[in-house]
Tab-separated table of C-alpha atoms in Angstrom:
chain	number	residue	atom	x	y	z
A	1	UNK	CA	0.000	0.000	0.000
A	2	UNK	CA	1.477	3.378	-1.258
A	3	UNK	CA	1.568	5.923	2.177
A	4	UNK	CA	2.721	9.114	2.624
A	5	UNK	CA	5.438	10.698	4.869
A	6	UNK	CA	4.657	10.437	8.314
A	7	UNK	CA	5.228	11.192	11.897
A	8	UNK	CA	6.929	8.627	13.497
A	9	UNK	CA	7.306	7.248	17.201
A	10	UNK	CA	8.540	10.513	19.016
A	11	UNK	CA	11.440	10.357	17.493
A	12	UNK	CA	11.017	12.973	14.443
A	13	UNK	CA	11.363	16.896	14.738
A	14	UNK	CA	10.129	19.441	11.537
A	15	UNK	CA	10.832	19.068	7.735
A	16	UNK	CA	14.186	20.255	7.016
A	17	UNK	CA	16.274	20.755	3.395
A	18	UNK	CA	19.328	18.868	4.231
A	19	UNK	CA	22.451	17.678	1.738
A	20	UNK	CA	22.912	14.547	-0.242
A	21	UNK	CA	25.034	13.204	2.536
A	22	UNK	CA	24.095	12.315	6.162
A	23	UNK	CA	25.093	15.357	8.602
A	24	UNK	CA	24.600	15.852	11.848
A	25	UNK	CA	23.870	18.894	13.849
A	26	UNK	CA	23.609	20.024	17.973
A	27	UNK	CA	20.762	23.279	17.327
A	28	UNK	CA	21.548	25.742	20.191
A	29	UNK	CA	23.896	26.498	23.018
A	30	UNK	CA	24.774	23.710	25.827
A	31	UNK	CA	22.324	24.177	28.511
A	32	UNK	CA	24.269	26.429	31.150
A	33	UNK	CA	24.553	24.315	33.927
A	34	UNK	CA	26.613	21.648	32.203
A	35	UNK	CA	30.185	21.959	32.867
A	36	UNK	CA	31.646	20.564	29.061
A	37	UNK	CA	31.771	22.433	25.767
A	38	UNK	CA	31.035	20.768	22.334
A	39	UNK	CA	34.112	19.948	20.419
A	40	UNK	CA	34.243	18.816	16.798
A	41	UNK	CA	37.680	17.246	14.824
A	42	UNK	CA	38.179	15.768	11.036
A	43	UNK	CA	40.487	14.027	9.699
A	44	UNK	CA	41.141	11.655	6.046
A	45	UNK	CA	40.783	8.352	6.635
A	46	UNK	CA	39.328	5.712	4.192
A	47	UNK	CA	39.284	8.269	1.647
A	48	UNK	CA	36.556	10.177	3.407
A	49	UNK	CA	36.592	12.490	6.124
A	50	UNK	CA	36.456	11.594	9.535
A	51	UNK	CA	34.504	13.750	11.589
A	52	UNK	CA	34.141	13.790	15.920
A	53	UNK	CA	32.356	15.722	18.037
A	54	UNK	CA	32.479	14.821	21.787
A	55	UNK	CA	31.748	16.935	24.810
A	56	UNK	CA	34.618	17.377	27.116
A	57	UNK	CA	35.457	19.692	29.949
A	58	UNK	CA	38.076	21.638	28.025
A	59	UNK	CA	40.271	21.414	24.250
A	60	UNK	CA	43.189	19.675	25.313
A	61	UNK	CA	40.906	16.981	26.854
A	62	UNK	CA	39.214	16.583	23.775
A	63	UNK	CA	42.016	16.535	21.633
A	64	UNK	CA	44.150	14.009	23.485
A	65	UNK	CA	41.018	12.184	22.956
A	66	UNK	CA	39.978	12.847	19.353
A	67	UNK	CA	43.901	11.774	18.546
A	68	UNK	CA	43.678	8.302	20.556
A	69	UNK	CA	40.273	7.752	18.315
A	70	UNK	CA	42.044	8.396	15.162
A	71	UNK	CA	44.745	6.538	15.905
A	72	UNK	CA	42.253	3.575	16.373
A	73	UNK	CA	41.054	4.661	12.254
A	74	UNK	CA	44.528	4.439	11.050
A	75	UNK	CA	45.281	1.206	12.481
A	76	UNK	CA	42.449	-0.025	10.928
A	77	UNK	CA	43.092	1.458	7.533
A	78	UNK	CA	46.516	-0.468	7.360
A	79	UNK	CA	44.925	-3.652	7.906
A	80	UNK	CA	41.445	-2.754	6.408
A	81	UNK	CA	42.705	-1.417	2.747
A	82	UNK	CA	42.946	-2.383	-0.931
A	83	UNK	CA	44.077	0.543	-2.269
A	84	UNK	CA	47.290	0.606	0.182
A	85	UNK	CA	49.797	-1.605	-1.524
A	86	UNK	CA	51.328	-3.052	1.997
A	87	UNK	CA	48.030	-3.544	3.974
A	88	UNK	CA	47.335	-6.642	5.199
A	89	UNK	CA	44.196	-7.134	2.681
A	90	UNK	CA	46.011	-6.194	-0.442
A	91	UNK	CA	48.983	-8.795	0.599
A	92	UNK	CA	46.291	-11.100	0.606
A	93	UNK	CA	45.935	-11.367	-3.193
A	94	UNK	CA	48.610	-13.065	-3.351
A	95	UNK	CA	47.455	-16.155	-2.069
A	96	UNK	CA	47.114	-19.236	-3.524
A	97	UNK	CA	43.577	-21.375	-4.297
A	98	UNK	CA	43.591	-23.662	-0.873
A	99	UNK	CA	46.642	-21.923	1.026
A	100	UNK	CA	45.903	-21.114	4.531
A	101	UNK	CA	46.811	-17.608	5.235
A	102	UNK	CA	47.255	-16.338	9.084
A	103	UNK	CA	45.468	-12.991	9.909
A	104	UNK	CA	44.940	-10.655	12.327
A	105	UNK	CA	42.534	-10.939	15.033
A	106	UNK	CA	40.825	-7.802	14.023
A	107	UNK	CA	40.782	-8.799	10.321
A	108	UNK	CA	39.838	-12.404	11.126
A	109	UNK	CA	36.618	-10.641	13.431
A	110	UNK	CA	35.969	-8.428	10.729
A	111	UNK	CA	35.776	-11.170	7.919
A	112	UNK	CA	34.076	-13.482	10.312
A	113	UNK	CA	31.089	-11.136	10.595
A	114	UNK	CA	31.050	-10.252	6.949
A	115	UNK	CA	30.498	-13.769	6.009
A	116	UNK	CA	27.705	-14.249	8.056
A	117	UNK	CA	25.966	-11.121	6.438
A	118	UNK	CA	26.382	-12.694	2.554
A	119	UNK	CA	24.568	-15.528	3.823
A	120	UNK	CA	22.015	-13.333	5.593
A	121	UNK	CA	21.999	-11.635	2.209
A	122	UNK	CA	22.074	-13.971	-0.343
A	123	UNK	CA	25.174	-12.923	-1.909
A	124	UNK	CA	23.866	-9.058	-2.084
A	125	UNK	CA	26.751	-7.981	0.642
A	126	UNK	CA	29.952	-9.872	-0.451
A	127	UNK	CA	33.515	-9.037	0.702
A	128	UNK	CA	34.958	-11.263	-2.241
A	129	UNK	CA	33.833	-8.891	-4.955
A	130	UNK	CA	37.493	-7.094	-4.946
A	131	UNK	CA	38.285	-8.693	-8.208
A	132	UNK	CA	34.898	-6.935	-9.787
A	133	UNK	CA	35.500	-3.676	-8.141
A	134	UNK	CA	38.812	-3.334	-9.784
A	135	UNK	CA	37.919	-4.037	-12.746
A	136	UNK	CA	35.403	-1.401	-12.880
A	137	UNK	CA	37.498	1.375	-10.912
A	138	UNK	CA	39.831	0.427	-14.145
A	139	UNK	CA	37.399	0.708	-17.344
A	140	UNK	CA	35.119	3.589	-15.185
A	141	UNK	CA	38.850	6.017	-15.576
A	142	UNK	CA	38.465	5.290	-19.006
A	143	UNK	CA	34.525	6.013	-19.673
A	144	UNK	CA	33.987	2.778	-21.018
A	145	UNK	CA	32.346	-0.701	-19.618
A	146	UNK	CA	35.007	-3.739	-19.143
A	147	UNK	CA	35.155	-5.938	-21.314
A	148	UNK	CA	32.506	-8.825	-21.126
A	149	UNK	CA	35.369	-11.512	-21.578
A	150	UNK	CA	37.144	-9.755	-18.451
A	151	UNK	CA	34.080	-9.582	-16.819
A	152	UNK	CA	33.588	-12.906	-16.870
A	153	UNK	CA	36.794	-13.847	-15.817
A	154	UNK	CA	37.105	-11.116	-12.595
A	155	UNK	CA	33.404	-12.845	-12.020
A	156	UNK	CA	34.874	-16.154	-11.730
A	157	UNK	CA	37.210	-15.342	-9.123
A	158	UNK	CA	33.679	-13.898	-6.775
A	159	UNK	CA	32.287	-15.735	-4.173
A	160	UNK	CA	31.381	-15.797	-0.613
A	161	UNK	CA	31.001	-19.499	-0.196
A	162	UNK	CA	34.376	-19.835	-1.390
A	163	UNK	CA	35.987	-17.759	1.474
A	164	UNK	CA	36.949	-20.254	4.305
A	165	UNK	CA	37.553	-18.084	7.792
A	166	UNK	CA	38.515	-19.372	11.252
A	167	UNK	CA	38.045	-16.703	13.609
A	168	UNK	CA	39.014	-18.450	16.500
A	169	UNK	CA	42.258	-19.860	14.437
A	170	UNK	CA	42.613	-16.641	12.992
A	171	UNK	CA	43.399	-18.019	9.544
A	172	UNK	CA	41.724	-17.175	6.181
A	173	UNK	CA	41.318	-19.892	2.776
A	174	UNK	CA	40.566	-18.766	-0.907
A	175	UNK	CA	38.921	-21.538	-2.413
A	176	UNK	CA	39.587	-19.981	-5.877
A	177	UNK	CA	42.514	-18.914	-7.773
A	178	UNK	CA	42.778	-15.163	-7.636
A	179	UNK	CA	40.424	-14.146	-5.557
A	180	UNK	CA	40.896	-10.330	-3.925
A	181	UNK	CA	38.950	-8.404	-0.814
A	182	UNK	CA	37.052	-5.646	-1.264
A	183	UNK	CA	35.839	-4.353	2.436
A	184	UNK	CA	34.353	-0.684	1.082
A	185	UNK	CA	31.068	-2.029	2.037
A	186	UNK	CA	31.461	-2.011	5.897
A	187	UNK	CA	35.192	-1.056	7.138
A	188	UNK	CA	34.199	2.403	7.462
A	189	UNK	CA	31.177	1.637	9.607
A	190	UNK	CA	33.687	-0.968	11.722
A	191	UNK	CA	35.832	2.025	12.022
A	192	UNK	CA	33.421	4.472	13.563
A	193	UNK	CA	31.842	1.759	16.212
A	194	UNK	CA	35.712	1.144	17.169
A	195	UNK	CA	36.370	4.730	17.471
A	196	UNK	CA	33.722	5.476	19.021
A	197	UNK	CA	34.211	2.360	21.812
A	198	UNK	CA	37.620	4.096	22.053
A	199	UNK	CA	36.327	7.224	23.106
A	200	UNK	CA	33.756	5.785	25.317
A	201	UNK	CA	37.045	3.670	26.749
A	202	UNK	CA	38.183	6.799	27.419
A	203	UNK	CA	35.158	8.180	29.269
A	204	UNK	CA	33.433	10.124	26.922
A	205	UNK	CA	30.201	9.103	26.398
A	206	UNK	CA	28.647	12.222	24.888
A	207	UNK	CA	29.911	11.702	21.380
A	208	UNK	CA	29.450	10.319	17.540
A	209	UNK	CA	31.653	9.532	15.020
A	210	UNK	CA	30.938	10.070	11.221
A	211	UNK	CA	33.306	8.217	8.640
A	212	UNK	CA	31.821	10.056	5.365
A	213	UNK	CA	28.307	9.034	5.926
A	214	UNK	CA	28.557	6.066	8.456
A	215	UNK	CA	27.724	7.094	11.842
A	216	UNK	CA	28.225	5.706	15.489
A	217	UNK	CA	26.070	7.403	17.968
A	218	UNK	CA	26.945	8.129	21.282
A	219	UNK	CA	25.198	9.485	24.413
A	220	UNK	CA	22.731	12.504	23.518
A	221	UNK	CA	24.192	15.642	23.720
A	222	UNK	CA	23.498	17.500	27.255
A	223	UNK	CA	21.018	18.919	27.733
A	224	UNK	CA	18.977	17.503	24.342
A	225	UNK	CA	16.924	14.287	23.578
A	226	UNK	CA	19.670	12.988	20.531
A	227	UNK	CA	21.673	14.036	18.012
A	228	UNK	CA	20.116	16.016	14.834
A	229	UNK	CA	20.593	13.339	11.393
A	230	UNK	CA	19.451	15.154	8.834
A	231	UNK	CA	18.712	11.977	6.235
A	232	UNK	CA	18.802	12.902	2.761
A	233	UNK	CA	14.942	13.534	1.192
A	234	UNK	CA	13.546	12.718	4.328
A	235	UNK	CA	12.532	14.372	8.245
A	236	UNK	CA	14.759	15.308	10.867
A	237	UNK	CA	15.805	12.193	12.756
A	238	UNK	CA	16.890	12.843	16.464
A	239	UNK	CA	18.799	9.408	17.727
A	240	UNK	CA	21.723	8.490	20.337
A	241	UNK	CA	23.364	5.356	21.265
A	242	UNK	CA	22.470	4.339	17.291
A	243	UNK	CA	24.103	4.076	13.996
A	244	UNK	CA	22.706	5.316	10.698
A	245	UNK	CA	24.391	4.924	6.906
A	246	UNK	CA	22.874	6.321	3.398
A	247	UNK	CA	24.197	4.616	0.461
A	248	UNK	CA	23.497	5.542	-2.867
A	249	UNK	CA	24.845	6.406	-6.383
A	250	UNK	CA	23.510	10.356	-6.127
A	251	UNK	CA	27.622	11.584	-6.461
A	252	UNK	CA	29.518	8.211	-7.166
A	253	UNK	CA	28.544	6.922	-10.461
A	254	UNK	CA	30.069	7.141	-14.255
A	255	UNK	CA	28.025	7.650	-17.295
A	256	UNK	CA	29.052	5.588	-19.986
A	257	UNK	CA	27.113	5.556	-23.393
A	258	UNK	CA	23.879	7.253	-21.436
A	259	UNK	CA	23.891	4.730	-18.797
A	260	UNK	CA	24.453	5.232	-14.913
A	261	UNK	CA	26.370	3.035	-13.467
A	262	UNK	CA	26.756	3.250	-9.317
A	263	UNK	CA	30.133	2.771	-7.500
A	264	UNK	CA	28.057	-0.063	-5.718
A	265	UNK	CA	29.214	-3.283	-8.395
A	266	UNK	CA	26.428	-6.096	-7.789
A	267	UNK	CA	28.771	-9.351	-6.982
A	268	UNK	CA	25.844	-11.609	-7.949
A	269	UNK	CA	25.823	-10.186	-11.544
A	270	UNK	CA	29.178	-8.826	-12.166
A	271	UNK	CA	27.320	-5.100	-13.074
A	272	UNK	CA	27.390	-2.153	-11.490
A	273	UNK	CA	23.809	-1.187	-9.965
A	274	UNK	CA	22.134	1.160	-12.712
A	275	UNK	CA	18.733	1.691	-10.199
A	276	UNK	CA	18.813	5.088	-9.232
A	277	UNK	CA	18.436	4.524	-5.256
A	278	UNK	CA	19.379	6.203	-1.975
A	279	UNK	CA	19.228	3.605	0.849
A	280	UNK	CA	19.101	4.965	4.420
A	281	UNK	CA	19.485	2.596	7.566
A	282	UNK	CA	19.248	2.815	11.374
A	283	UNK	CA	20.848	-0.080	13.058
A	284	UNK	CA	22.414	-0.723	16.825
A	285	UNK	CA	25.941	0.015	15.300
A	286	UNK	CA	27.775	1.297	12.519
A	287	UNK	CA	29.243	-2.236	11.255
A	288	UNK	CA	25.299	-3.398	10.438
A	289	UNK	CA	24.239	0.024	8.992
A	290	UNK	CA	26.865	-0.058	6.450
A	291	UNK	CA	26.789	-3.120	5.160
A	292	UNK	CA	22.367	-2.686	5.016
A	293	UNK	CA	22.796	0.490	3.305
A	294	UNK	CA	25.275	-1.395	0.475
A	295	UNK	CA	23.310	-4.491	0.737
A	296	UNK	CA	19.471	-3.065	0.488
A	297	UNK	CA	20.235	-1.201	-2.807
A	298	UNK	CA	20.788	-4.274	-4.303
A	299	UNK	CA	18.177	-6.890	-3.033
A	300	UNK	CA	14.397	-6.657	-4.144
A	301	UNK	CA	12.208	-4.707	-2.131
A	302	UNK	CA	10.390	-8.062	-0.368
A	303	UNK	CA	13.539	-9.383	0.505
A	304	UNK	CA	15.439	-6.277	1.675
A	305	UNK	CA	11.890	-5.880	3.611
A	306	UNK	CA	11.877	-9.456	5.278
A	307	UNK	CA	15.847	-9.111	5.918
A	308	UNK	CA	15.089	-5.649	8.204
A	309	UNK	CA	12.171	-7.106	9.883
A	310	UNK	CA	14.768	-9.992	11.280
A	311	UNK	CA	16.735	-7.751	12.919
A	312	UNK	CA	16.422	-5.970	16.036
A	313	UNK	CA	16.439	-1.865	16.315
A	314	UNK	CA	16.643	-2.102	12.686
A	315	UNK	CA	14.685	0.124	10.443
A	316	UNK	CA	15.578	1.296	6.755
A	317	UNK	CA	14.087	3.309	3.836
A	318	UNK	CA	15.027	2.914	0.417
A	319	UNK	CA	13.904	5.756	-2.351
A	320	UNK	CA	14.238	5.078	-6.122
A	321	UNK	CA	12.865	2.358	-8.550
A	322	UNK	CA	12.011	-0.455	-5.767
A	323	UNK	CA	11.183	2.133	-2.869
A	324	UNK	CA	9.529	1.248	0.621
A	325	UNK	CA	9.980	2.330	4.194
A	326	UNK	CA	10.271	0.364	7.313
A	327	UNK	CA	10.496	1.233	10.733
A	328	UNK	CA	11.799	4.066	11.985
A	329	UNK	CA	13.185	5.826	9.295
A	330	UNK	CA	10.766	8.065	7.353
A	331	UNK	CA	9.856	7.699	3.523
A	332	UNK	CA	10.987	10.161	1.649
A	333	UNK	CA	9.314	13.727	1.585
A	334	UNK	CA	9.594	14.033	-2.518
A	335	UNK	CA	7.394	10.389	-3.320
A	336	UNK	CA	5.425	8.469	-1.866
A	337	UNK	CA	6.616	5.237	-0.550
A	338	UNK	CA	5.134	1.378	-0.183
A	339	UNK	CA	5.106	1.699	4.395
A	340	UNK	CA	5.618	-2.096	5.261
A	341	UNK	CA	4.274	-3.333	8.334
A	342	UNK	CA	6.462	-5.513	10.658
């Protein structure tokens, strides 16, 4: 049933015209009686910027801090990678079909958890799609589509079910010749839960993380009921102690013969996604928004649906050719959207 936009559980404040990426504002002054000021930092990192804001008592607090939750980003990077030629993921492609590899602990947990989400997803979310990705970072630089033959052949070398990992062991298999990682679709939402857990380690509660677009909420602000996420197209969200990620192709595509072709590459198909979509998720942490937002572009509407409903403090909206709404993020304010039911 088509709906239109609608208040949702206390949670929503007015209408607002807000950018095509997920930001975050505090409206107004910190309530007088608190005794900490609002600090905000940014730094590169995963080829985004990395923004904090935490609360602290004064700057150098907050900065000692800010640079012990950046250092946590970095170390992550130079494990996390595939465009760094010496981190731990790119000297993974040179393993051989059936040779065990040792990994890191925090690799091994990382890879552990993304392999339980392709099976949740059917394929939809796979970290094995590195030798696609490549492929089309290569032909997209020169405006034209790869070549089906080396399509076929990067496709070859995809799969999920052919990734062996023993987290406890800490060891990783490729089942196939040439296969490559590709962690784009959640390292950066890893990132912000562990920098935000580093922060909170560090006893600042009153904080949130945004690694371009994937956000880790902390404690509400003093003084106010949440942080301000203003969600592309959509209301006001006010949230703490959350995570929310937007996905979409609205700045990173390429246009080759008339056709759109997203950043997001399907692994199922080989093809980069050509639905115009935005995908907007709130999840319990920043590791399950970001792979939801790269996953829910790319599943069908019933099964994207049925996936959200499984999951606790899960809720997601997806605008575009296969839109719906679920939960507690708001359809969009320019279309209507099919509202399913839990």
């Amino acid at each position: 049933m088509l709906t239109h936009p609608m208040a949702l559980r206390g949670r929503i404040g007015a209408m607002a015209a807000v950018p095509c990426v997920v930001g975050l504002l505090v409206a107004g002054p910190v309530a007088a009686a608190q005794s900490v000021d609002r600090y905000e930092f940014s730094e590169p990192h995963m080829g985004t910027a990395f923004r904090i804001v935490l609360y602290a008592a004064d700057r150098r607090t907050a900065e000692h801090a800010a640079a012990s939750a950046y250092s946590v980003v970095e170390r992550l990077d130079s494990t996390f990678s595939d465009y760094h030629a010496d981190s731990e993921v790119s000297r993974l492609s040179s393993t051989e079909a059936g040779q065990v590899r040792s990994i890191s602990p925090e690799l091994a947990r990382l890879l552990t958890t993304a392999s339980l989400w392709s099976k949740r997803t059917h394929g939809a979310f796979d970290v094995t799609v590195g030798p696609l990705t490549r492929l089309w970072r290569w032909s997209s630089r020169r405006g034209e589509l790869p070549d089906e033959a080396r399509l076929a052949e990067a496709k070859a070398r995809v799969g999920y079910e052919s990734l062996e990992v023993d987290g406890a062991a800490h060891t990783i298999v490729f089942e196939r010749a040439g296969m490559a990682l590709d962690l784009g679709g959640i390292a950066k939402g890893y990132a912000a839960d562990a920098a935000l857990a580093e922060l909170r380690r560090l006893g600042f509660e009153s904080a949130f993380v945004d690694a371009g677009g994937d956000l880790a909420l902390g404690v509400a602000p003093p003084g106010r009921k949440g942080w301000r996420v203003d969600v592309p197209g959509h209301t006001v969200l006010w949230l703490a102690e959350t995570a929310v990620a937007t996905s979409g192709d609205r700045h990173r595509y390429v246009e080759i013969d008339g056709v759109r072709y997203s950043h997001i590459v399907d692994p199922r198909t080989g093809h980069g996604m050509t639905t115009a979509s935005t995908v907007t998720v709130v999840a319990p942490d920043a590791t399950t928004a970001d792979v939801l937002a790269t996953a829910l572009g790319l599943m069908d509407a019933e099964a994207g649906a049925t996936l959200v409903r499984s999951l606790d403090g899960a809720s997601a909206a997806v605008t575009g050719e296969t839109a719906w709404s679920l939960g507690d993020v708001p359809p969009s304010k320019a279309e209507s959207l099919r509202r399913v039911n839990r």
